[in-house]
Amino acid sequence: MENYSNQLDNVFQALADPTRRAVLGQLGQGPASISDLAAPFDMALPSFMKHIRFLEESGLIRTHKKGRVRTCVLERARFSMMEDWLAEQRAIWEARTDRLEQLVLAKEEFLRAKEGEKGR
Amino acid sequence: MENYSNQLDNVFQALADPTRRAVLGQLGQGPASISDLAAPFDMALPSFMKHIRFLEESGLIRTHKKGRVRTCVLERARFSMMEDWLAEQRAIWEARTDRLEQLVLAKEEFLRAKEGEKGR
């Protein structure tokens, strides 16, 4: 079974290519056939199909064939996985900022207490 | 000069690996030396250094050497690039949802108008 870490590897790998990012942007506007998706690219169909298969295997799109036309649909849920990972990173930074803030406050309090002792 | 699309390729590629993601998570808690970062991994140092260089070239971390110790620091700004790209995708989907909603509303209005004509 594919685990969470492998799935993240695959989605990030899928986005590390301008053609695949452009296809995802296009599919954000609605489902489209392979030939419509391929039209803007100066690329042989077999090369383009490799990108489509990559996107499908990463779970970022689904495809289905009706007659001779294969249609691609965006799978938005898989985007959430990346957003969640990025949000996790932010949470780590923010926790750290909070700790630093507490350190500074504790030091200020210590200095004020020391100042108070002197004043006595 | 490295353009925006190449930079996106590199950051997404950098995240497509569990070791590199773990290093970034660790650096989110604060700067760390290469040897501290390498410690949790069962990996030869030259292999680990390849990951560090990859992260540095992608702009996700900076490193600096003082004496014999090389320290790594997270470069948060580069994360925003990915967040912006993901936000752009969401904006495309939402624009599409708005258009679909307008279509449905326009159709309802048309049907109501037709109904009104019949009633006259």
Coordinates of C-alpha atoms in Angstrom, one line a residue:
Chain A
M1 CA 0.0 0.0 0.0
E2 CA 1.2 3.5 -0.8
N3 CA 1.9 5.4 2.4
Y4 CA 1.4 9.1 3.1
S5 CA 5.1 9.9 2.6
N6 CA 5.2 8.3 -0.8
Q7 CA 2.1 10.1 -1.8
L8 CA 3.7 13.4 -0.8
D9 CA 6.8 12.5 -2.8
N10 CA 4.6 11.9 -5.8
V11 CA 2.4 15.0 -5.6
F12 CA 5.5 17.3 -5.1
Q13 CA 7.3 15.5 -8.0
A14 CA 4.2 15.9 -10.2
L15 CA 4.3 19.7 -9.6
A16 CA 8.0 20.0 -10.3
D17 CA 7.3 20.4 -14.1
P18 CA 5.9 23.4 -15.9
T19 CA 3.9 21.4 -18.4
R20 CA 2.2 19.4 -15.6
R21 CA 1.5 22.6 -13.6
A22 CA 0.0 24.2 -16.7
V23 CA -2.3 21.1 -17.3
L24 CA -3.5 21.4 -13.7
G25 CA -4.2 25.1 -14.1
Q26 CA -6.2 24.3 -17.2
L27 CA -8.2 21.5 -15.5
G28 CA -9.0 23.9 -12.7
Q29 CA -11.3 25.6 -15.2
G30 CA -13.2 22.3 -15.8
P31 CA -12.7 18.8 -17.2
A32 CA -11.0 18.6 -20.6
S33 CA -10.0 16.0 -23.2
I34 CA -6.4 15.0 -23.7
S35 CA -6.3 16.6 -27.2
D36 CA -7.6 19.9 -25.9
L37 CA -5.1 19.8 -23.1
A38 CA -2.2 18.9 -25.4
A39 CA -3.1 21.7 -28.0
P40 CA -1.1 24.6 -26.4
F41 CA 2.1 22.5 -26.1
D42 CA 4.7 22.0 -28.8
M43 CA 5.2 18.4 -27.8
A44 CA 4.7 14.9 -29.3
L45 CA 1.6 13.2 -28.0
P46 CA 3.6 10.3 -26.4
S47 CA 5.6 12.8 -24.4
F48 CA 2.5 14.6 -23.4
M49 CA 0.8 11.3 -22.4
K50 CA 3.7 10.6 -20.0
H51 CA 2.9 13.8 -18.1
I52 CA -0.8 12.9 -18.0
R53 CA 0.0 9.4 -16.6
F54 CA 2.3 11.0 -14.1
L55 CA -0.4 13.3 -12.9
E56 CA -2.9 10.4 -12.8
E57 CA -0.5 8.2 -10.8
S58 CA 0.1 11.0 -8.3
G59 CA -3.6 11.2 -7.7
L60 CA -3.9 14.9 -8.8
I61 CA -6.1 14.0 -11.8
R62 CA -8.5 11.2 -12.8
T63 CA -9.1 10.2 -16.4
H64 CA -11.9 8.3 -18.1
K65 CA -12.5 7.2 -21.6
K66 CA -15.8 7.5 -23.5
G67 CA -15.6 6.2 -27.1
R68 CA -12.3 7.5 -28.5
V69 CA -12.1 10.5 -26.2
R70 CA -10.2 10.4 -22.8
T71 CA -11.3 13.1 -20.5
C72 CA -9.2 14.4 -17.5
V73 CA -10.7 15.8 -14.3
L74 CA -8.9 17.5 -11.4
E75 CA -8.8 15.7 -8.1
R76 CA -8.8 18.6 -5.7
A77 CA -8.5 16.5 -2.5
R78 CA -4.9 15.7 -3.4
F79 CA -4.0 19.4 -3.3
S80 CA -5.1 19.5 0.3
M81 CA -2.4 17.1 1.2
M82 CA 0.3 19.7 0.1
E83 CA -1.6 22.5 1.8
D84 CA -1.7 20.5 5.0
W85 CA 2.0 19.8 4.8
L86 CA 2.8 23.5 4.3
A87 CA 0.4 24.4 7.1
E88 CA 2.2 21.9 9.4
Q89 CA 5.5 23.7 8.7
R90 CA 4.0 27.1 9.5
A91 CA 2.7 25.6 12.8
I92 CA 6.3 24.5 13.6
W93 CA 7.6 28.0 13.0
E94 CA 4.9 29.6 15.0
A95 CA 5.4 27.3 17.9
R96 CA 9.1 28.3 17.8
T97 CA 8.2 32.1 17.6
D98 CA 6.0 31.5 20.7
R99 CA 8.8 29.9 22.6
L100 CA 11.2 32.7 21.7
E101 CA 8.6 35.3 22.8
Q102 CA 8.3 33.4 26.2
L103 CA 12.1 33.4 26.6
V104 CA 12.2 37.2 26.0
L105 CA 9.3 37.8 28.4
A106 CA 10.9 35.6 31.1
K107 CA 14.2 37.5 30.7
E108 CA 12.5 40.9 31.0
E109 CA 10.7 39.7 34.1
F110 CA 14.0 38.5 35.6
L111 CA 15.7 41.8 34.9
R112 CA 12.7 43.8 36.4
A113 CA 12.9 41.6 39.5
K114 CA 16.6 42.2 39.8
E115 CA 16.1 46.0 39.4
G116 CA 13.5 45.8 42.1
E117 CA 15.9 44.1 44.5
K118 CA 18.5 46.9 43.9
G119 CA 15.9 49.5 44.6
R120 CA 15.1 48.1 48.0
Chain B
M1 CA 18.9 34.2 -14.7
E2 CA 16.7 31.7 -13.0
N3 CA 13.1 32.4 -13.8
Y4 CA 9.9 32.0 -11.7
S5 CA 8.9 28.7 -13.4
N6 CA 12.4 27.1 -12.8
Q7 CA 12.3 28.2 -9.2
L8 CA 9.0 26.5 -8.8
D9 CA 10.4 23.4 -10.4
N10 CA 13.2 23.4 -7.9
V11 CA 11.2 24.0 -4.8
F12 CA 8.6 21.3 -5.7
Q13 CA 11.4 18.9 -6.6
A14 CA 13.2 19.7 -3.3
L15 CA 10.0 18.7 -1.4
A16 CA 9.6 15.4 -3.3
D17 CA 11.9 13.5 -0.9
P18 CA 11.2 12.4 2.7
T19 CA 14.8 13.2 4.0
R20 CA 14.6 16.7 2.6
R21 CA 11.1 17.3 4.1
A22 CA 12.3 16.0 7.5
V23 CA 15.3 18.4 7.4
L24 CA 13.0 21.3 6.6
G25 CA 10.7 20.3 9.5
Q26 CA 13.8 20.2 11.8
L27 CA 15.0 23.6 10.6
G28 CA 11.5 25.1 11.3
Q29 CA 12.4 24.7 15.0
G30 CA 15.6 26.8 14.5
P31 CA 19.0 26.8 12.8
A32 CA 21.0 23.6 13.1
S33 CA 24.5 22.3 12.2
I34 CA 24.8 19.7 9.4
S35 CA 26.0 17.0 11.9
D36 CA 22.9 17.6 14.1
L37 CA 20.6 17.5 11.1
A38 CA 22.3 14.3 9.8
A39 CA 22.2 12.5 13.2
P40 CA 18.6 11.0 12.9
F41 CA 19.3 9.5 9.4
D42 CA 21.0 6.2 8.7
M43 CA 22.8 7.7 5.7
A44 CA 26.4 8.3 4.7
L45 CA 27.4 12.0 5.0
P46 CA 28.1 12.5 1.3
S47 CA 24.6 11.3 0.5
F48 CA 23.2 13.6 3.2
M49 CA 25.2 16.5 1.9
K50 CA 23.6 16.1 -1.6
H51 CA 20.2 16.7 0.0
I52 CA 21.5 19.8 1.8
R53 CA 23.0 21.2 -1.4
F54 CA 19.7 20.4 -3.2
L55 CA 17.8 22.4 -0.5
E56 CA 20.3 25.2 -0.7
E57 CA 20.1 25.4 -4.5
S58 CA 16.3 25.5 -4.4
G59 CA 16.5 28.5 -2.1
L60 CA 14.6 26.7 0.8
I61 CA 17.6 27.0 3.1
R62 CA 20.8 29.0 3.5
T63 CA 24.0 27.7 5.0
H64 CA 27.1 29.4 6.5
K65 CA 30.3 28.0 7.8
K66 CA 32.0 29.2 11.0
G67 CA 35.2 27.4 11.8
R68 CA 34.5 23.8 11.1
V69 CA 30.8 23.9 11.6
R70 CA 28.3 24.6 8.8
T71 CA 25.0 25.8 10.0
C72 CA 21.7 25.7 8.1
V73 CA 18.8 28.1 8.3
L74 CA 15.4 27.9 6.9
E75 CA 14.5 30.5 4.2
R76 CA 10.7 30.9 4.8
A77 CA 10.2 33.3 1.9
R78 CA 10.7 30.4 -0.6
F79 CA 7.8 28.6 1.0
S80 CA 5.4 31.5 0.2
M81 CA 6.1 30.8 -3.5
M82 CA 4.4 27.4 -3.2
E83 CA 1.6 28.7 -1.1
D84 CA 1.0 31.4 -3.7
W85 CA 0.9 28.8 -6.5
L86 CA -1.6 26.7 -4.6
A87 CA -3.7 29.8 -3.8
E88 CA -3.7 30.7 -7.5
Q89 CA -5.1 27.2 -8.3
R90 CA -7.9 27.7 -5.7
A91 CA -8.7 31.1 -7.2
I92 CA -9.1 29.4 -10.6
W93 CA -11.5 26.8 -9.1
E94 CA -13.5 29.4 -7.3
A95 CA -13.8 31.5 -10.4
R96 CA -15.2 28.4 -12.1
T97 CA -17.7 27.7 -9.3
D98 CA -18.9 31.4 -9.6
R99 CA -19.4 31.0 -13.3
L100 CA -21.4 27.8 -12.8
E101 CA -23.5 29.5 -10.2
Q102 CA -24.2 32.4 -12.6
L103 CA -25.2 29.9 -15.3
V104 CA -27.7 28.2 -13.0
L105 CA -29.1 31.5 -11.8
A106 CA -29.5 32.8 -15.4
K107 CA -31.3 29.5 -16.3
E108 CA -33.6 29.9 -13.4
E109 CA -34.4 33.5 -14.4
F110 CA -35.1 32.4 -17.9
L111 CA -37.5 29.7 -16.8
R112 CA -39.3 32.1 -14.4
A113 CA -39.6 34.6 -17.3
K114 CA -41.0 31.9 -19.5
E115 CA -43.5 30.8 -16.8
G116 CA -44.5 34.5 -16.5
E117 CA -45.2 34.7 -20.2
K118 CA -47.4 31.6 -20.1
G119 CA -49.4 33.1 -17.1
R120 CA -50.3 36.2 -19.1

